Short mmCIF file of C-alpha atoms in Angstrom, two decimals:
data_model
loop_
_atom_site.label_atom_id
_atom_site.label_comp_id
_atom_site.label_asym_id
_atom_site.label_seq_id
_atom_site.Cartn_x
_atom_site.Cartn_y
_atom_site.Cartn_z
CA MET F 1 55.33 -144.25 -7.74
CA ASN F 2 53.34 -144.24 -4.65
CA ALA F 3 49.70 -142.69 -5.13
CA ALA F 4 47.51 -141.80 -2.30
CA LEU F 5 43.58 -142.14 -2.85
CA ILE F 6 41.61 -140.16 -0.31
CA LEU F 7 37.91 -141.06 0.03
CA SER F 8 35.79 -138.18 0.63
CA GLY F 9 32.60 -138.91 -1.10
CA GLY F 10 30.50 -139.96 2.03
CA THR F 11 27.58 -138.26 3.56
CA GLY F 12 28.42 -138.81 7.29
CA THR F 13 24.71 -139.10 8.18
CA ARG F 14 25.41 -140.97 11.55
CA LEU F 15 27.17 -137.83 12.97
CA GLY F 16 24.01 -135.77 12.59
CA ALA F 17 25.65 -132.81 11.01
CA ASP F 18 24.17 -130.89 8.16
CA ILE F 19 27.29 -131.31 6.04
CA PRO F 20 29.49 -134.32 5.45
CA LYS F 21 31.68 -134.96 8.40
CA GLN F 22 35.04 -134.56 6.39
CA TYR F 23 34.11 -130.99 5.68
CA ILE F 24 33.44 -129.90 9.38
CA GLU F 25 35.84 -127.20 10.59
CA VAL F 26 37.83 -128.06 13.60
CA PHE F 27 40.07 -125.25 14.86
CA GLY F 28 39.84 -123.19 11.67
CA ARG F 29 40.32 -125.99 9.15
CA ASN F 30 38.27 -128.88 7.86
CA ILE F 31 38.79 -132.48 8.68
CA ILE F 32 40.05 -133.68 5.41
CA SER F 33 42.81 -131.10 5.37
CA TYR F 34 44.61 -132.86 8.11
CA CYS F 35 45.29 -136.05 6.12
CA ILE F 36 46.03 -133.93 3.05
CA GLU F 37 48.68 -132.08 4.80
CA LYS F 38 50.24 -135.42 6.14
CA LEU F 39 50.16 -137.22 2.88
CA SER F 40 51.52 -134.26 0.92
CA ALA F 41 54.43 -133.80 3.30
CA HIS F 42 55.39 -137.33 3.33
CA GLU F 43 58.47 -138.03 1.08
CA LYS F 44 57.24 -141.42 -0.20
CA ILE F 45 53.96 -140.24 -1.39
CA ASP F 46 54.14 -138.95 -5.07
CA ALA F 47 50.58 -138.19 -6.08
CA ILE F 48 47.13 -137.52 -4.39
CA GLN F 49 43.82 -138.32 -6.00
CA ILE F 50 40.59 -137.44 -4.06
CA VAL F 51 37.07 -138.81 -4.47
CA ALA F 52 34.66 -136.04 -3.70
CA GLU F 53 31.18 -134.72 -4.89
CA GLU F 54 31.49 -131.92 -7.52
CA LYS F 55 29.78 -129.55 -5.04
CA TRP F 56 32.59 -129.72 -2.62
CA GLN F 57 35.37 -129.49 -5.02
CA ILE F 58 35.68 -125.60 -4.81
CA GLU F 59 35.86 -125.91 -0.99
CA LEU F 60 38.58 -128.71 -1.23
CA ARG F 61 40.70 -126.67 -3.74
CA LYS F 62 40.81 -123.85 -1.12
CA TRP F 63 42.35 -126.36 1.50
CA LEU F 64 44.52 -127.96 -1.21
CA GLU F 65 46.06 -124.46 -1.79
CA ILE F 66 47.10 -124.42 1.89
CA TYR F 67 47.77 -127.78 2.90
CA ASP F 68 48.90 -129.64 -0.36
CA LEU F 69 52.49 -128.53 0.68
CA LYS F 70 54.28 -130.28 -2.14
CA ASN F 71 51.62 -129.75 -4.80
CA LYS F 72 50.97 -133.56 -5.27
CA PHE F 73 47.36 -133.35 -6.01
CA LYS F 74 46.45 -134.93 -9.36
CA GLY F 75 42.67 -134.53 -9.61
CA PHE F 76 39.23 -135.46 -8.46
CA SER F 77 37.25 -138.69 -9.04
CA LYS F 78 33.47 -139.26 -8.84
CA PRO F 79 31.98 -140.89 -5.92
CA GLY F 80 30.31 -144.24 -6.78
CA VAL F 81 26.97 -145.75 -5.48
CA ASN F 82 29.02 -147.31 -2.64
CA ARG F 83 32.47 -147.07 -1.08
CA GLN F 84 34.09 -149.72 -3.23
CA MET F 85 32.71 -148.23 -6.47
CA SER F 86 34.19 -144.86 -5.14
CA ILE F 87 37.53 -146.77 -4.94
CA LEU F 88 37.18 -148.19 -8.35
CA ASN F 89 36.58 -144.75 -9.89
CA GLY F 90 39.66 -143.31 -8.17
CA LEU F 91 41.72 -146.35 -9.27
CA GLU F 92 40.56 -145.84 -12.96
CA ASP F 93 41.69 -142.11 -12.87
CA ILE F 94 44.98 -143.01 -11.30
CA ASN F 95 45.46 -145.55 -14.04
CA GLY F 96 45.99 -142.61 -16.47
CA TYR F 97 49.39 -141.75 -14.55
CA ALA F 98 50.47 -144.78 -12.58
CA ALA F 99 52.19 -148.03 -13.71
CA GLU F 100 51.02 -151.46 -12.78
CA GLU F 101 53.95 -152.15 -10.43
CA ASP F 102 53.31 -148.78 -8.56
CA ALA F 103 51.55 -148.83 -5.07
CA VAL F 104 48.30 -147.28 -4.21
CA LEU F 105 47.43 -146.14 -0.49
CA ILE F 106 43.71 -145.84 0.17
CA HIS F 107 42.69 -143.58 3.14
CA ASP F 108 39.60 -142.30 4.51
CA ALA F 109 39.08 -138.40 4.65
CA ALA F 110 37.26 -139.04 8.08
CA ARG F 111 40.57 -140.53 9.58
CA PRO F 112 42.33 -137.15 10.20
CA LEU F 113 44.82 -138.29 12.62
CA LEU F 114 47.04 -140.29 10.07
CA SER F 115 50.71 -140.45 11.18
CA GLU F 116 53.90 -140.12 9.21
CA LYS F 117 54.90 -143.41 11.03
CA GLN F 118 51.80 -145.07 9.77
CA ILE F 119 52.18 -144.10 6.21
CA THR F 120 55.83 -145.20 6.18
CA ALA F 121 54.95 -148.47 7.82
CA CYS F 122 52.27 -149.16 5.03
CA ILE F 123 54.74 -148.34 2.24
CA MET F 124 57.64 -150.32 3.61
CA GLY F 125 55.51 -153.14 4.54
CA MET F 126 54.72 -153.78 0.94
CA GLU F 127 58.14 -155.62 0.33
CA GLY F 128 57.40 -159.14 -0.70
CA CYS F 129 53.62 -158.80 -0.78
CA ASP F 130 50.73 -157.52 -2.62
CA GLY F 131 49.23 -155.38 -0.05
CA VAL F 132 49.25 -154.20 3.56
CA LEU F 133 46.56 -153.77 6.16
CA PRO F 134 47.01 -151.94 9.52
CA VAL F 135 45.05 -153.92 12.16
CA LEU F 136 44.23 -153.51 15.78
CA PRO F 137 43.84 -156.55 18.03
CA MET F 138 40.41 -157.17 19.67
CA LYS F 139 40.43 -156.13 23.40
CA ASP F 140 36.98 -157.33 24.26
CA THR F 141 35.56 -160.94 24.09
CA VAL F 142 33.88 -161.42 20.65
CA TYR F 143 30.63 -163.31 20.12
CA MET F 144 28.80 -164.48 17.18
CA SER F 145 24.99 -164.06 16.87
CA LEU F 146 23.15 -165.54 13.79
CA ASP F 147 19.98 -163.53 14.59
CA GLY F 148 21.10 -160.50 16.34
CA LYS F 149 19.29 -161.63 19.49
CA GLN F 150 21.14 -164.51 21.05
CA VAL F 151 24.57 -165.46 21.41
CA SER F 152 25.38 -168.30 18.78
CA SER F 153 28.92 -168.82 19.53
CA LEU F 154 32.06 -167.44 21.18
CA LEU F 155 34.99 -166.43 18.85
CA ASN F 156 38.78 -166.63 19.45
CA ARG F 157 39.60 -162.89 19.82
CA SER F 158 43.21 -163.75 19.51
CA SER F 159 42.71 -164.61 15.81
CA ILE F 160 40.26 -161.55 15.05
CA PHE F 161 41.58 -158.28 14.10
CA ALA F 162 40.01 -154.87 13.42
CA GLY F 163 41.15 -153.48 10.08
CA GLN F 164 42.20 -149.73 9.60
CA ALA F 165 43.13 -147.31 6.93
CA PRO F 166 45.32 -146.61 5.03
CA GLU F 167 45.59 -149.88 3.09
CA CYS F 168 48.25 -150.20 0.47
CA PHE F 169 48.18 -152.37 -2.54
CA VAL F 170 50.26 -153.22 -5.76
CA PHE F 171 48.21 -150.82 -8.14
CA GLY F 172 47.77 -153.18 -11.13
CA LYS F 173 46.75 -156.15 -9.05
CA TYR F 174 44.39 -154.27 -7.01
CA LEU F 175 42.75 -152.42 -9.93
CA GLU F 176 42.19 -155.82 -11.75
CA ALA F 177 40.83 -157.31 -8.40
CA ASN F 178 38.26 -154.62 -8.35
CA ARG F 179 37.27 -154.80 -12.09
CA ARG F 180 36.63 -158.57 -11.68
CA LEU F 181 33.80 -157.78 -9.17
CA LEU F 182 31.77 -155.71 -11.64
CA PRO F 183 28.97 -155.31 -12.09
CA ASP F 184 27.23 -156.66 -9.17
CA LYS F 185 29.67 -158.13 -6.60
CA ILE F 186 31.38 -154.89 -5.91
CA LEU F 187 28.36 -153.58 -4.52
CA GLU F 188 28.62 -156.12 -1.67
CA ILE F 189 32.03 -155.18 -0.69
CA ASN F 190 32.42 -153.36 2.87
CA GLY F 191 36.26 -153.24 3.23
CA SER F 192 38.94 -152.09 0.77
CA THR F 193 40.95 -155.15 1.47
CA GLU F 194 38.14 -157.61 0.59
CA PRO F 195 38.55 -157.52 -3.17
CA ALA F 196 42.34 -158.23 -2.77
CA VAL F 197 41.62 -161.20 -0.62
CA MET F 198 38.94 -162.46 -3.00
CA ALA F 199 41.42 -162.29 -5.79
CA GLY F 200 44.10 -164.30 -3.89
CA MET F 201 46.52 -161.26 -3.35
CA ASN F 202 48.98 -161.79 -0.40
CA ILE F 203 48.07 -159.25 2.17
CA ALA F 204 50.32 -158.65 5.20
CA MET F 205 48.97 -157.22 8.35
CA ILE F 206 51.03 -154.55 10.34
CA PRO F 207 50.23 -152.93 13.60
CA GLY F 208 47.62 -150.08 13.45
CA ASP F 209 47.37 -146.90 15.33
CA GLU F 210 44.77 -146.38 18.07
CA ASN F 211 44.68 -142.70 17.32
CA ASN F 212 44.03 -143.21 13.64
CA PHE F 213 40.38 -143.74 14.34
CA LYS F 214 37.34 -142.95 11.91
CA ILE F 215 35.16 -139.96 12.82
CA THR F 216 31.82 -141.53 12.58
CA THR F 217 29.84 -140.21 15.83
CA GLN F 218 29.70 -137.01 17.67
CA ALA F 219 31.81 -138.71 20.58
CA ASP F 220 34.50 -139.27 17.89
CA LEU F 221 34.40 -135.72 16.76
CA ILE F 222 34.75 -134.61 20.50
CA ARG F 223 37.67 -137.03 20.89
CA PHE F 224 39.47 -135.71 17.87
CA GLN F 225 38.97 -132.06 19.03
CA LYS F 226 40.42 -133.01 22.36
CA ILE F 227 43.47 -134.66 20.74
CA VAL F 228 44.05 -131.70 18.45
CA CYS F 229 43.83 -129.44 21.24
CA GLU F 230 46.15 -131.25 23.54
CA ARG F 231 48.64 -131.25 20.71
CA GLY F 232 48.55 -127.59 20.49
#
């Protein structure tokens, strides 16, 4: 089984909207519905779990009725105090129907331009490893600053990559990697792959997708609207 965990518990305050960004409507549908549709339609995705606040679940069910094309939705999970706790909550719920050797694909609701090709690449890339991380190479020169005011050193951009979602992991190993970080270390985690790396899991990198960006600012939202408009 390949289960998809969609993270939709964030507030999206940096966008400046009065509702979380993933629930903003773009051309008659909210942002999260775009990745729900893509994941539901993919032949290699068997189940969908969504982390979401209870107050948004009625709204989400409306979109699930339309865009969960293959009825793969399994249930909602409660958001945690940070992103990684939300992931752990989702994993614990998925544990009710998934086996240790299954795969879990973790995706942000605010990345609506997820492609069928990227989903396939993540799942196929799991062969022979414990997880897969889509990455983008750094295009700009990268500097380190210890105080945020002055340049401390120059980093080699050829060995630095920007991680994207979806990330895919062997379910049982990844669940245990997150459990080991309780109760405090999990609160310091910023990226989904961090617990896997800390646990010594073998994580392969695959090419990411420039269009699979996360909507964080107003400029990102405008970019997304333009792409959707161009695609008709």
